Tab-separated table of C-alpha atoms in Angstrom:
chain	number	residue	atom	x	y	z
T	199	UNK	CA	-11.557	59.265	-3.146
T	200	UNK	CA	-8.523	58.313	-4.386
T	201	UNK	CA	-6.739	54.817	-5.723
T	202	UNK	CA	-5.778	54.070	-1.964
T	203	UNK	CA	-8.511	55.200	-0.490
T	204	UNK	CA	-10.458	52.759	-2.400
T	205	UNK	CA	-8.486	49.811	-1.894
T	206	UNK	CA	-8.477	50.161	1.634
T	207	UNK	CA	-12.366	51.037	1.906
T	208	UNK	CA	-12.879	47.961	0.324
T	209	UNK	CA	-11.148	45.890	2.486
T	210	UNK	CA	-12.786	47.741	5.572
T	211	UNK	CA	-15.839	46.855	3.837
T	212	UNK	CA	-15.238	42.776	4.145
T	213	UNK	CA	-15.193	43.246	8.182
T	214	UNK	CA	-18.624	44.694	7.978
T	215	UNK	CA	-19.780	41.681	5.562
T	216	UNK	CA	-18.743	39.327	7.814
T	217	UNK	CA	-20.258	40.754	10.658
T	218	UNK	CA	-23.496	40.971	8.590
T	219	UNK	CA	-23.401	37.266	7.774
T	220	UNK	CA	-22.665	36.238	11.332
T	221	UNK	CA	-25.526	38.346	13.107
T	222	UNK	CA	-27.976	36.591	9.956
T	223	UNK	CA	-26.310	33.137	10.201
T	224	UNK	CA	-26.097	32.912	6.632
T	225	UNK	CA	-24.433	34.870	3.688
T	226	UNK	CA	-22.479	33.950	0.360
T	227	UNK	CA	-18.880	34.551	1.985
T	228	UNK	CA	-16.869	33.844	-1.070
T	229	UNK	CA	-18.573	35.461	-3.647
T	230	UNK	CA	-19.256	38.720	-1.199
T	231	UNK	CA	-15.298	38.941	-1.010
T	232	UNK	CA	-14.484	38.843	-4.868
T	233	UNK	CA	-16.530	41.185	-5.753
T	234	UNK	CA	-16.288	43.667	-3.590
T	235	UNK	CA	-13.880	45.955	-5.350
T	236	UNK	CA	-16.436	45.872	-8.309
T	237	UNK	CA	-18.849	47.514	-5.999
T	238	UNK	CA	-16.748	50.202	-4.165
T	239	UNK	CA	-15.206	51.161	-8.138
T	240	UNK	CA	-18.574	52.112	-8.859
T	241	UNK	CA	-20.396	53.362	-5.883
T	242	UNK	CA	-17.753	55.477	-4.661
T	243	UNK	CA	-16.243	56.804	-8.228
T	244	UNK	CA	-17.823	56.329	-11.399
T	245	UNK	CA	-21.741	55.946	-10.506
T	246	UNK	CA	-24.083	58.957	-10.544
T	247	UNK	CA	-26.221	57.890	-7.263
T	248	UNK	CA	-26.548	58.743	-3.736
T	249	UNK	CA	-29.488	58.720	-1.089
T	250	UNK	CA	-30.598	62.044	-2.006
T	251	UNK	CA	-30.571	60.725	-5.234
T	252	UNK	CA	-32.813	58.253	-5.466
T	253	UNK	CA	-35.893	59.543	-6.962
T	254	UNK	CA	-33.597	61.110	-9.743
T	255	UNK	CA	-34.627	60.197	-13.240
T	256	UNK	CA	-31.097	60.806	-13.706
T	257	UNK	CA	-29.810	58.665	-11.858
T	258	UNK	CA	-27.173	55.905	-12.752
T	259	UNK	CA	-29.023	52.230	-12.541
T	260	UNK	CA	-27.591	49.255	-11.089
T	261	UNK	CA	-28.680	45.791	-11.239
T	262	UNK	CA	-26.427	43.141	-8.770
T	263	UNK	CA	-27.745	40.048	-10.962
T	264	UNK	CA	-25.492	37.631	-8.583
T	265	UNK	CA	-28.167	38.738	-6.409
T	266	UNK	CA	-26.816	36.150	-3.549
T	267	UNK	CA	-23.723	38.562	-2.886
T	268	UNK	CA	-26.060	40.626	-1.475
T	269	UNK	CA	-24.305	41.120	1.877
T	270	UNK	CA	-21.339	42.905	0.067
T	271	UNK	CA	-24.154	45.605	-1.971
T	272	UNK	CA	-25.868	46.399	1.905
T	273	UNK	CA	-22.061	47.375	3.538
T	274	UNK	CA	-21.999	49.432	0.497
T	275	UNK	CA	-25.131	50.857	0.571
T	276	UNK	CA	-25.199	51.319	4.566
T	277	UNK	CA	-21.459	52.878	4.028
T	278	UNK	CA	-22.819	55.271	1.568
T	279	UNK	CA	-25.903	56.296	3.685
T	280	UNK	CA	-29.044	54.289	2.027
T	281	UNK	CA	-29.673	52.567	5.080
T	282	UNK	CA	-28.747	52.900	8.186
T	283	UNK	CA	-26.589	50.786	10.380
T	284	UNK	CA	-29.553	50.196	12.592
T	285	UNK	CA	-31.333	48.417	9.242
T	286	UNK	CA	-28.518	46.847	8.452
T	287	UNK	CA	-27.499	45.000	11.744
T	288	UNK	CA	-31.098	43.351	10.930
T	289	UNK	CA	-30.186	41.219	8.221
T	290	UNK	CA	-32.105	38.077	7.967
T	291	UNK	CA	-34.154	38.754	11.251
T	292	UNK	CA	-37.530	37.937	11.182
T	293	UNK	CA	-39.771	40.851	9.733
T	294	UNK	CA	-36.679	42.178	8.593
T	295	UNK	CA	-36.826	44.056	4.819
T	296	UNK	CA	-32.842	42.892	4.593
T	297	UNK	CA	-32.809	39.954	3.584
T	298	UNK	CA	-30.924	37.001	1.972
T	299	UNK	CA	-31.568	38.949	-2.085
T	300	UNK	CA	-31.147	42.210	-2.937
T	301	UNK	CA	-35.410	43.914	-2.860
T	302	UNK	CA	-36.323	47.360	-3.802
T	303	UNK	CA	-38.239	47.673	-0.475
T	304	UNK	CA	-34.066	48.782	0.100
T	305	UNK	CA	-33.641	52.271	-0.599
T	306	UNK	CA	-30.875	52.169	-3.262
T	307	UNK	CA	-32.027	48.548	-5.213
T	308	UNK	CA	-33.388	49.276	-8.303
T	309	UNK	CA	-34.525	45.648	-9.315
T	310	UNK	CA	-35.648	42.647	-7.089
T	311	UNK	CA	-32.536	39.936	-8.326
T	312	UNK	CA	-31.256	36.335	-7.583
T	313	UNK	CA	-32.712	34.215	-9.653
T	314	UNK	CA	-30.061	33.843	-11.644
T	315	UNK	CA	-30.011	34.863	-15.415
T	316	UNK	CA	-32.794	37.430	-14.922
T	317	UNK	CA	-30.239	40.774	-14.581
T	318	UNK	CA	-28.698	41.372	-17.770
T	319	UNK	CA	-31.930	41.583	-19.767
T	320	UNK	CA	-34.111	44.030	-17.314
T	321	UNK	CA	-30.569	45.908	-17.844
T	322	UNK	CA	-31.227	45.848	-21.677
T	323	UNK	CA	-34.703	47.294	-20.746
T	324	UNK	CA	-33.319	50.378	-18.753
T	325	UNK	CA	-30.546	51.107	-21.219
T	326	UNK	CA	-33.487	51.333	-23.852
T	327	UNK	CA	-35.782	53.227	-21.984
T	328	UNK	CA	-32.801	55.931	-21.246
T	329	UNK	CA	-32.363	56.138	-25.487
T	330	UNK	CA	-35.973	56.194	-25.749
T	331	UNK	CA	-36.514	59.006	-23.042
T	332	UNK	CA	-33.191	61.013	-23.903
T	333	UNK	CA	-31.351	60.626	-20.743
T	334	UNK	CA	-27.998	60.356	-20.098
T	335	UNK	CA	-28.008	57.681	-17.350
T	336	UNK	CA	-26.209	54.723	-17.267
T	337	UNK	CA	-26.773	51.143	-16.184
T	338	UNK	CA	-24.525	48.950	-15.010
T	339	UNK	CA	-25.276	44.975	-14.646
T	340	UNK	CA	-22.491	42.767	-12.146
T	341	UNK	CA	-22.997	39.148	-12.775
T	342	UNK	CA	-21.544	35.768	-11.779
T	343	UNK	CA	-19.538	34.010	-13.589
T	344	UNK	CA	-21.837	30.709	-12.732
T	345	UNK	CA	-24.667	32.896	-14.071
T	346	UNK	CA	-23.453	32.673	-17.707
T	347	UNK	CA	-25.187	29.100	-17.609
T	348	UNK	CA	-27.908	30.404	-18.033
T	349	UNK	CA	-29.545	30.605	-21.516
T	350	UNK	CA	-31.145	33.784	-20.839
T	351	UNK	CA	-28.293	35.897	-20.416
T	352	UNK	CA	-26.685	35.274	-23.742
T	353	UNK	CA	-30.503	36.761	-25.197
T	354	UNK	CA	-29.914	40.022	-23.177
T	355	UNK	CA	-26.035	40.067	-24.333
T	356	UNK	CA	-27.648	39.556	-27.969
T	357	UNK	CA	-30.204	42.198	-27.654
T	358	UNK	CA	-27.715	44.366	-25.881
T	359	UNK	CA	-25.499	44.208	-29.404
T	360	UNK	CA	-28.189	44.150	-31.694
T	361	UNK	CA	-29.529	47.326	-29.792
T	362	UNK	CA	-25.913	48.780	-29.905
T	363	UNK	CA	-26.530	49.617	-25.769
T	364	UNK	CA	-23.435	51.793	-25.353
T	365	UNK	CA	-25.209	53.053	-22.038
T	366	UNK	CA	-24.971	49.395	-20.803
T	367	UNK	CA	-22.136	48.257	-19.611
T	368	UNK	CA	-21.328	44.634	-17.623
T	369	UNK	CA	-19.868	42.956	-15.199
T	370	UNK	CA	-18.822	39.493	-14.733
T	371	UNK	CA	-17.515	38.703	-11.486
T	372	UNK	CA	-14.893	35.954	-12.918
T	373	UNK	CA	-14.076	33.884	-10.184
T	374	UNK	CA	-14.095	30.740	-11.643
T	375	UNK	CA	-16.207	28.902	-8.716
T	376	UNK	CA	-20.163	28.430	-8.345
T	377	UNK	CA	-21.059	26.345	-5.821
T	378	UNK	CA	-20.926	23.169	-7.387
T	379	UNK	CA	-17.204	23.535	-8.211
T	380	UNK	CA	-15.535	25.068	-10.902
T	381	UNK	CA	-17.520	26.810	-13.486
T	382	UNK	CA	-15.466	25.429	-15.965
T	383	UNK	CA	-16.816	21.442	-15.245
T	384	UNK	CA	-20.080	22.660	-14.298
T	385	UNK	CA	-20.844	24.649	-18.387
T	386	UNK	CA	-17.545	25.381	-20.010
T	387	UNK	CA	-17.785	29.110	-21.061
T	388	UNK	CA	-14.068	29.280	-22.338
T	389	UNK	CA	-12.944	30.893	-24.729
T	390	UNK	CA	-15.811	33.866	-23.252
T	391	UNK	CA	-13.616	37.105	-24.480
T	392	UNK	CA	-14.325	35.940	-28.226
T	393	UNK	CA	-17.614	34.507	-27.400
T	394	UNK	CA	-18.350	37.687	-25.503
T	395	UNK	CA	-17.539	40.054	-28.577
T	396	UNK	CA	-18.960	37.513	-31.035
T	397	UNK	CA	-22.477	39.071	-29.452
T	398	UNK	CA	-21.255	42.814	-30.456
T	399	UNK	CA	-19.875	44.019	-27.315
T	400	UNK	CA	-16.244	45.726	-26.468
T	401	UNK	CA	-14.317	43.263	-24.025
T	402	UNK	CA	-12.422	44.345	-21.133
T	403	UNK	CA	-10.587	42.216	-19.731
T	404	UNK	CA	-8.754	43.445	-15.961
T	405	UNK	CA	-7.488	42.125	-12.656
T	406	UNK	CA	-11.539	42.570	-10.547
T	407	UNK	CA	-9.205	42.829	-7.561
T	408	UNK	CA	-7.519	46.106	-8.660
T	409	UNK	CA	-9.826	49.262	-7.791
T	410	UNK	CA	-7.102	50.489	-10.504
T	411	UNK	CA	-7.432	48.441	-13.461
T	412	UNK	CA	-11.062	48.431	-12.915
T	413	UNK	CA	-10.936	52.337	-12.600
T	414	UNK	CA	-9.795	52.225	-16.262
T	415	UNK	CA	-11.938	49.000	-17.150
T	416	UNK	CA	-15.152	51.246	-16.397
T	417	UNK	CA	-13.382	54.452	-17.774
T	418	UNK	CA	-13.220	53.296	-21.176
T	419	UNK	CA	-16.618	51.428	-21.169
T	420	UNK	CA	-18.026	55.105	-20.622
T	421	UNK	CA	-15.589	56.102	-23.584
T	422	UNK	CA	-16.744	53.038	-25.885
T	423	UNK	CA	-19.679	54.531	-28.473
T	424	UNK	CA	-21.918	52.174	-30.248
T	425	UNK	CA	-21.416	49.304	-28.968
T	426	UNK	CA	-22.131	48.385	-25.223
T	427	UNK	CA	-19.112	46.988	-22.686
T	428	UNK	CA	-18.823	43.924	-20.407
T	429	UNK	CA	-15.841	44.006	-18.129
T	430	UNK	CA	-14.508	40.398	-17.658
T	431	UNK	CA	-13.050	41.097	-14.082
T	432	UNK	CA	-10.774	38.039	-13.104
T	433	UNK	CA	-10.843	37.830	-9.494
T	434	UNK	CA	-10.314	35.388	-6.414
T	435	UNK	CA	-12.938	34.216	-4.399
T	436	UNK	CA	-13.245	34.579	-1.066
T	437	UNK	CA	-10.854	37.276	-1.906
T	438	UNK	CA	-8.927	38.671	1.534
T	439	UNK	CA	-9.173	35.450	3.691
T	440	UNK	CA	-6.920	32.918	2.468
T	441	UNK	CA	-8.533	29.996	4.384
T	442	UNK	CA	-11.532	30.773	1.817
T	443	UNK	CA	-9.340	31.966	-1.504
T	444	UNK	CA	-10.418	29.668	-4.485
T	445	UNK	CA	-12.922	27.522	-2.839
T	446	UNK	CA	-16.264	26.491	-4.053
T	447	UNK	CA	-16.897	25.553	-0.052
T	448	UNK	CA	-17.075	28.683	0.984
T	449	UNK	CA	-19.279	29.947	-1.510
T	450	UNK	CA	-22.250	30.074	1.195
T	451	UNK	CA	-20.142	29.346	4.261
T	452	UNK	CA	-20.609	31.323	8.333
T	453	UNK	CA	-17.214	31.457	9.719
T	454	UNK	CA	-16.793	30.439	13.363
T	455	UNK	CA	-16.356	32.885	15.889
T	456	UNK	CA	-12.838	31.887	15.458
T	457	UNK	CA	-12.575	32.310	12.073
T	458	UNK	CA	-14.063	35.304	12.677
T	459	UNK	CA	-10.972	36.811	14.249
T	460	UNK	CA	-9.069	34.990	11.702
T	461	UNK	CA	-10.752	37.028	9.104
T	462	UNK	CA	-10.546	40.681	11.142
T	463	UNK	CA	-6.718	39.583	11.766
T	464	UNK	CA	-6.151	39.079	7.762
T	465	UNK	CA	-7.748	42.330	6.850
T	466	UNK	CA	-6.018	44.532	9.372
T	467	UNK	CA	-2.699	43.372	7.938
T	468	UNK	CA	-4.137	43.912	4.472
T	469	UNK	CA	-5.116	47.703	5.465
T	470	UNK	CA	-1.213	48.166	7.432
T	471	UNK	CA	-0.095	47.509	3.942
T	472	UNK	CA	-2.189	50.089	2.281
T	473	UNK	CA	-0.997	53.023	4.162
């Protein structure tokens, strides 16, 4: 798939996340949009997985620790055939095995996740038991950018540089919003690139909107030995509907029906552009 092909699947992506969160009356709109070029990077380019892959030892593991963004990780996974579209239109019905967190009842989830703070460590655990076992997967942790309030991710990004992980690598989802406002009055994190490599991991800092820059973000994370990565992906949340860009109010937000068409309006002259 190449660069364009990409950047338009993941803005095709967004119309099926919205129509997820509408048929479940509920979803995490604005942190679904900003990451969703994070996702389609790795599912559709640099992870080893697939659904005939998922008993694979060999497999690529992936942990979505903002596990509330869930909505964006089932259009992937229905998009890449690990559910069906069926399964998928489901989503928060009763009796229902999608729901509102990401469960490995969900062919594709590797780890149960949304309570935040929890991701990043059971990562350290898989990128251990890989060394330990002598395989050559990799495991890949997205996080929030909220998240990092949390006292236990800063002991998995410890034991993840004492352990010298360098088949771990990352993500932060830097948006800058939770939803209690901006992350930076809620638990200042600034200045987190030195903080980040104070722990003994390479920094990457790129534009999380750019399925280029984070092409080459997770490029040279693979290339980085003895040390593991975090990509510090600076994006916009809410991301592709600029009634939601940058605010904390649409963090868990339906649209109406007429935002709705608002939305599938925005995105279709997002994909004219990307021809």
């Amino acid at each position: 798939m190449t660069d364009l092909e990409l950047a338009r699947k993941a803005v095709s992506l967004r119309k099926d996340v919205t129509e997820i969160i509408l048929r479940g009356k509920g979803g995490h709109f604005g942190g679904d949009f900003s990451v969703m070029e994070i996702l389609v990077t790795l599912y559709y380019r640099h992870m080893n997985v697939g659904p005939d892959q998922v008993s694979d030892p060999d497999r690529d593991q992936f942990i979505l620790s903002k596990g509330h963004s869930v909505e964006a990780l089932y259009a992937v996974l229905c998009d890449r055939g690990f559910l069906t579209k069926e399964l998928c239109g489901s989503f928060s019905q009763f009796g229902s095995p999608v729901i509102g967190h990401p469960t490995n009842k969900i062919r594709g989830i590797e780890m149960n996740s949304g309570s935040l703070g929890h991701g990043l460590s059971v990562g350290v655990g898989m990128a251990l038991a890989a060394r330990m076992q002598k395989r050559d997967y990799r495991t890949y942790v997205v996080m929030g950018d909220g998240e990092l309030a949390e006292g236990s991710v800063w002991e998995g990004f410890m034991a993840g540089g004492h352990y010298r992980l360098d088949n771990l690598t990352a993500v932060i989802d830097r948006n800058g919003l939770q939803i209690s406002g901006k992350t930076e009055d809620v638990m200042s994190q600034e200045p987190m690139h030195s903080r980040l490599a104070d722990f003994g991991w390479h920094v990457i800092e790129c534009d999380g909107n750019d399925v280029r820059a984070l092409d080459r973000a997770f490029t040279e994370a693979k290339a980085t030995k003895g040390m593991p990565s975090v990509v510090l992906a600076k994006t916009v949340k809410g991301c592709g509907y600029s009634v939601a860009e940058n605010q904390a109010g649409w963090h868990h937000k339906v649209p109406s029906l007429e935002q709705r068409d608002e939305i599938m309006r925005e995105l279709d002259e997002r994909l004219e552009k990307l021809l």
